[in-house]
C-alpha positions as protocol buffer text, in pm:
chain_id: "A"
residue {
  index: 1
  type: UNK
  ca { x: 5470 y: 2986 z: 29686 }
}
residue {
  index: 2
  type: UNK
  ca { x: 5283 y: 2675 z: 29787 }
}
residue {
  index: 3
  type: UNK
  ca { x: 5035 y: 2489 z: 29544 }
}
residue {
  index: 4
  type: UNK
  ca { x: 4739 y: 2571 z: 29801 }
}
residue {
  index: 5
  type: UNK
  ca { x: 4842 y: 2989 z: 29834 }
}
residue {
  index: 6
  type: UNK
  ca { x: 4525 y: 3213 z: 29917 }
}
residue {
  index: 7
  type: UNK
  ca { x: 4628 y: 3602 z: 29883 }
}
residue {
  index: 8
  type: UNK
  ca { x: 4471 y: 3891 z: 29807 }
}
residue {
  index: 9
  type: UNK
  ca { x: 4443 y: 4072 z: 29487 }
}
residue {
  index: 10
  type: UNK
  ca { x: 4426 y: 4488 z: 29554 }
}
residue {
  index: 11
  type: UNK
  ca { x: 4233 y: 4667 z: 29328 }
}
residue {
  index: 12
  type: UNK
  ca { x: 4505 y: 4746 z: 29045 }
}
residue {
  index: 13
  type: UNK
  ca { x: 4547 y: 4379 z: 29003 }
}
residue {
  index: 14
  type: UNK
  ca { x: 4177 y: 4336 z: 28974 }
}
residue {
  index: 15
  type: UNK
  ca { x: 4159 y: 4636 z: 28726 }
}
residue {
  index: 16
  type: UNK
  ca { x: 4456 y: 4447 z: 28528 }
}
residue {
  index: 17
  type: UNK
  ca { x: 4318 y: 4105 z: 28532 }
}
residue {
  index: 18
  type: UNK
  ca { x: 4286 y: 4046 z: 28152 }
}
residue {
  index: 19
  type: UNK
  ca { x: 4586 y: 4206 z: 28070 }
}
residue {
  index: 20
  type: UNK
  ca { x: 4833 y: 3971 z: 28238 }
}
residue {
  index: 21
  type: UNK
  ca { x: 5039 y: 3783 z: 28053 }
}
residue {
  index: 22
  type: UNK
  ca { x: 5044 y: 3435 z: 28296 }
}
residue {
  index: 23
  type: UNK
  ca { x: 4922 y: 3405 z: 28639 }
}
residue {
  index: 24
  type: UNK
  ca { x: 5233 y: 3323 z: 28796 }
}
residue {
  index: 25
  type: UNK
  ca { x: 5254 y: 3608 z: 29053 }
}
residue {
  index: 26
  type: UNK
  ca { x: 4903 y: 3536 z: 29162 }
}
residue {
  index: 27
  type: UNK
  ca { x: 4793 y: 3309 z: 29426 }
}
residue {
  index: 28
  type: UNK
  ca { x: 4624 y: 2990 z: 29324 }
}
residue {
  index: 29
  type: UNK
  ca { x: 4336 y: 3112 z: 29545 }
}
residue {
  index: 30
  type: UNK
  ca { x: 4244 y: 3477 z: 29463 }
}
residue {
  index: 31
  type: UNK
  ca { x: 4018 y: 3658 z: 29671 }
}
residue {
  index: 32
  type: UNK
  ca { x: 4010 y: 4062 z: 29709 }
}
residue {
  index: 33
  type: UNK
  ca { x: 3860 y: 4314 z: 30013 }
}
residue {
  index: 34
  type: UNK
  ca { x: 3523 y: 4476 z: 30035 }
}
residue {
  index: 35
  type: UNK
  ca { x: 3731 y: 4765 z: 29979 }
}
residue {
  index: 36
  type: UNK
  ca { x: 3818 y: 4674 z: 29636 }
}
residue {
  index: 37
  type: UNK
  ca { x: 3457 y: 4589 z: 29545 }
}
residue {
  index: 38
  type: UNK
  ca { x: 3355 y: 5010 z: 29672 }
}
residue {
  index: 39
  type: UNK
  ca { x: 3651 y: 5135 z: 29495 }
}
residue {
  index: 40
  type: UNK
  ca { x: 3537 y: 4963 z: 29145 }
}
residue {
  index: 41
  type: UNK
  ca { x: 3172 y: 5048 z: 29264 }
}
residue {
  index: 42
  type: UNK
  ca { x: 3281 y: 5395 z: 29206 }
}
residue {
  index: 43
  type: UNK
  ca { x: 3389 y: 5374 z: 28878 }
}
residue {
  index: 44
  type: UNK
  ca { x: 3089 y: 5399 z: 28670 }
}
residue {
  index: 45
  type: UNK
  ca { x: 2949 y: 5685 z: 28941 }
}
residue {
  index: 46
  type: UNK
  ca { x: 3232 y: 5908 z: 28749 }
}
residue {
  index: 47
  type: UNK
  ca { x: 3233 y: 5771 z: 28412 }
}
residue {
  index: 48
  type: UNK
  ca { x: 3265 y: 6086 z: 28119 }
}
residue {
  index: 49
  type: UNK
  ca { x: 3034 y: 5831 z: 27905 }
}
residue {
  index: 50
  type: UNK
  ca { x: 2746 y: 5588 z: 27896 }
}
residue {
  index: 51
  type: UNK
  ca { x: 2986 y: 5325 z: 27737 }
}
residue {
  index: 52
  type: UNK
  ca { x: 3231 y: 5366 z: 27969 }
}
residue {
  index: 53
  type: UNK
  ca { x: 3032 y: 5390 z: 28222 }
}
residue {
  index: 54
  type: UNK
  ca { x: 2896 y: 5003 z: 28122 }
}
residue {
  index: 55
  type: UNK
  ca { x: 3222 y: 4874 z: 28062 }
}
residue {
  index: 56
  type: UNK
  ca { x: 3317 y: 4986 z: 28437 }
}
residue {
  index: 57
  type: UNK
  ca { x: 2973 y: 4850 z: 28574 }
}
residue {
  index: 58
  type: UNK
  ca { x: 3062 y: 4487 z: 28389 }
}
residue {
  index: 59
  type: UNK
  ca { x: 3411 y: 4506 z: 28560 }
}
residue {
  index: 60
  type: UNK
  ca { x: 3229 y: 4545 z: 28920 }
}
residue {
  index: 61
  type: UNK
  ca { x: 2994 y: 4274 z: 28862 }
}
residue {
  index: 62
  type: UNK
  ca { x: 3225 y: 4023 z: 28738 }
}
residue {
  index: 63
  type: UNK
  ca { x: 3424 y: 4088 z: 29056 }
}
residue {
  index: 64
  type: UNK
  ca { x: 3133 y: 4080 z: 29258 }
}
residue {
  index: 65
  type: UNK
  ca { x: 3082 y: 3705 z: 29076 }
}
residue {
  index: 66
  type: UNK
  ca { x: 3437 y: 3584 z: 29017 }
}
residue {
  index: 67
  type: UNK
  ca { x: 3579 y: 3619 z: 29376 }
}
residue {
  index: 68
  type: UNK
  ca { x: 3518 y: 3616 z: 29771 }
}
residue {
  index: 69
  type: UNK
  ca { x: 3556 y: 3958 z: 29920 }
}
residue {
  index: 70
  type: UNK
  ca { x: 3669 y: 3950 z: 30268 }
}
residue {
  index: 71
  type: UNK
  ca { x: 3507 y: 4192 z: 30518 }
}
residue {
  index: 72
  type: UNK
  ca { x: 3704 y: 4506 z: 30714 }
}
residue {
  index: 73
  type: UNK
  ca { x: 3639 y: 4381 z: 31055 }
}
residue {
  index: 74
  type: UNK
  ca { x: 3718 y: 4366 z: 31398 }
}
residue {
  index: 75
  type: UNK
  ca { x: 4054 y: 4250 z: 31311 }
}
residue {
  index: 76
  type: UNK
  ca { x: 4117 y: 4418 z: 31043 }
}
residue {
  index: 77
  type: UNK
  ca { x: 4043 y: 4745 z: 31228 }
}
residue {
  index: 78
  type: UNK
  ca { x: 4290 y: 4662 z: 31465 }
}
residue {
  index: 79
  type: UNK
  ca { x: 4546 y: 4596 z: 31216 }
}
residue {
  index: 80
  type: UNK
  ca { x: 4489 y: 4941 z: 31021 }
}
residue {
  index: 81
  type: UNK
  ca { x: 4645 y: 5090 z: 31342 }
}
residue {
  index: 82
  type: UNK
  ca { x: 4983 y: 4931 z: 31314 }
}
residue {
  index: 83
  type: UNK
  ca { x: 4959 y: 4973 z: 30911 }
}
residue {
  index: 84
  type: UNK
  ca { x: 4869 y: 5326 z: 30970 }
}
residue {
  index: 85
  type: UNK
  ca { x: 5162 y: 5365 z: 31203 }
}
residue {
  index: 86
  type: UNK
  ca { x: 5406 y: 5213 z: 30979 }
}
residue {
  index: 87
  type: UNK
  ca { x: 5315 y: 5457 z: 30706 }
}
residue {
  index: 88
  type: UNK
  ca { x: 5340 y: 5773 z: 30931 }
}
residue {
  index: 89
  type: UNK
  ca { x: 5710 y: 5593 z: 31080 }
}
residue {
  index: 90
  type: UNK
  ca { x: 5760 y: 5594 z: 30720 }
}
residue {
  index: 91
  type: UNK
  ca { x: 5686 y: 6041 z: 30650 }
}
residue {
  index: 92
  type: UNK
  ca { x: 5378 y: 5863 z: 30410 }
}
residue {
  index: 93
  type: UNK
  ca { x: 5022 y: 6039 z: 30474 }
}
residue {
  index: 94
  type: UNK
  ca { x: 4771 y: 5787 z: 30583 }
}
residue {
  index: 95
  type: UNK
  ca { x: 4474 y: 5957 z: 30432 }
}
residue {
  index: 96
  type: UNK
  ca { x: 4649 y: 5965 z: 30104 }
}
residue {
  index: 97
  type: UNK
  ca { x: 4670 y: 5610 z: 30091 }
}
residue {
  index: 98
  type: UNK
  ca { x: 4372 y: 5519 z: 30291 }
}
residue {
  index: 99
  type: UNK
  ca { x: 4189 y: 5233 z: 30030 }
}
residue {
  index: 100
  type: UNK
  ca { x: 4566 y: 5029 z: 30018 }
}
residue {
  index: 101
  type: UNK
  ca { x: 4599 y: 5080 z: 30413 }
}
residue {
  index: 102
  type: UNK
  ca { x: 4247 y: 4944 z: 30451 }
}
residue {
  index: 103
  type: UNK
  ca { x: 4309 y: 4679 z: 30209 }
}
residue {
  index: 104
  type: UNK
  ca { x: 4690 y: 4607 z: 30371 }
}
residue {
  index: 105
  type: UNK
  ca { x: 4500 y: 4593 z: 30671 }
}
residue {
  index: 106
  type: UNK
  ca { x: 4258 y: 4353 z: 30611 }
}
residue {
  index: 107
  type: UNK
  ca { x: 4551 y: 4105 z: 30431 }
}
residue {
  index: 108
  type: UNK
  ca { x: 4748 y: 4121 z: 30783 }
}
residue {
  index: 109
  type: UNK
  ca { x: 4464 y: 3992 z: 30967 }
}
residue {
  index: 110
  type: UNK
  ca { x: 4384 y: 3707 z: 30741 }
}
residue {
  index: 111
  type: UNK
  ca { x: 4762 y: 3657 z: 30739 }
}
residue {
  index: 112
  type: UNK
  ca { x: 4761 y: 3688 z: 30359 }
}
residue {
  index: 113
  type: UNK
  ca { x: 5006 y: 3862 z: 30119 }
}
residue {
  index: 114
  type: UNK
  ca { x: 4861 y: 4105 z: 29913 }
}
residue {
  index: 115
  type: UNK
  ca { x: 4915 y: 4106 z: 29530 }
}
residue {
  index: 116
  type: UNK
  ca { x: 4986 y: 4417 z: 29359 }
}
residue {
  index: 117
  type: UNK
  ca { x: 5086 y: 4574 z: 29006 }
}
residue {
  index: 118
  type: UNK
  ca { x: 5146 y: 4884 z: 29220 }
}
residue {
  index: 119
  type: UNK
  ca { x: 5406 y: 4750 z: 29522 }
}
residue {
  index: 120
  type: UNK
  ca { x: 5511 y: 5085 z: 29607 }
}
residue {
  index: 121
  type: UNK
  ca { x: 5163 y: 5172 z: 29749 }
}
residue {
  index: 122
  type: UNK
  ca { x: 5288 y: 4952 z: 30028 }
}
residue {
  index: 123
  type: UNK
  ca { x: 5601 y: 5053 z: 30070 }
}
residue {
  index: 124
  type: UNK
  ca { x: 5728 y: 5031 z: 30455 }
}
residue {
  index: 125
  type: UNK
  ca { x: 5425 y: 4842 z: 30576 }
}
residue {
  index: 126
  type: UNK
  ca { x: 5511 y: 4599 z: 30851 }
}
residue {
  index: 127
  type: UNK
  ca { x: 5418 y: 4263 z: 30862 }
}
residue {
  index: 128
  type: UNK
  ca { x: 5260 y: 4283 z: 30536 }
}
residue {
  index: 129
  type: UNK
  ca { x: 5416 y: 4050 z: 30248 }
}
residue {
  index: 130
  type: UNK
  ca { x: 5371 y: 4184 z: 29928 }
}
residue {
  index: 131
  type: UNK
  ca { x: 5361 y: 4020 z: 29593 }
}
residue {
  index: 132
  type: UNK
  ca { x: 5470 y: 4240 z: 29295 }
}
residue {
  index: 133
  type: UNK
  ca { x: 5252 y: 4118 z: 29001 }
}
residue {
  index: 134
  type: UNK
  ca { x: 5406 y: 4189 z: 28615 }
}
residue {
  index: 135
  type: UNK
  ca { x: 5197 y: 4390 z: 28389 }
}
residue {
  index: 136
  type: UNK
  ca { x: 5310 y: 4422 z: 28018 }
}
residue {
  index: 137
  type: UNK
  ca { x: 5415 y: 4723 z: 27906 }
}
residue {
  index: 138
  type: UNK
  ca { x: 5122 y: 4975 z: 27750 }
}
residue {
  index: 139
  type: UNK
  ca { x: 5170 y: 4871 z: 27358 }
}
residue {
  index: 140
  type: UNK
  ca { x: 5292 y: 4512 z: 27462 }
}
């Protein structure tokens, strides 16, 4: 990976953040999707708890402050047709996978790998690199 890589983080990586032990399998320049920011923004909708429900509306805001979030646009609408495709070539339901698609989507038409502790949600994806990022073990 050059010095100067931009990538995307998904939203599992953004959600793991603090738990990583080093930031080698990030990109020096992190940025994450709009999609990201509305799937944290839904956290605290369905906290159980008032504390929980703070500690998930900290996490959006210091996403909302700590990175760039690149739009679903034009292009990327484009590109959620061939990443749509490719899952459906692949027997995987779009609509159950929607958020990574959109987000997989959007990375393709920035020409930008995404960054993932969950690789397999973009499994057979074409034209999409993807970055597996290490997360300790739970206990670690």
């Amino acid at each position: 990976m050059s010095a100067e890589s931009r990538g995307i983080l998904d939203t599992s990586t953004v959600v793991q953040l603090g738990r990583l032990p080093d930031a080698r399998d990030l990109p020096d320049e992190p940025l994450i999707t709009a999609i990201t920011l509305a799937e944290l923004a839904v956290g605290p909708l369905v906290a159980r708890d008032h504390n929980e429900r703070a500690r998930r509306q900290a996490h959006v805001q210091q996403a909302e402050a700590d990175f760039v979030a690149l739009p679903f646009d034009q292009e990327a609408a484009r590109a959620f047709a061939s990443v749509a495709a490719s899952l459906r070539g692949g027997g995987r339901k779009v609509s159950a996978r929607r958020f990574d698609a959109m987000i997989a989507a959007i990375a393709i038409s920035n020409g930008l790998a995404v960054h993932t502790c969950n690789p397999a949600d973009f499994t057979g994806i074409e034209r999409l690199e993807v970055v597996a990022v290490s997360v300790p073990e739970v206990g670690e």
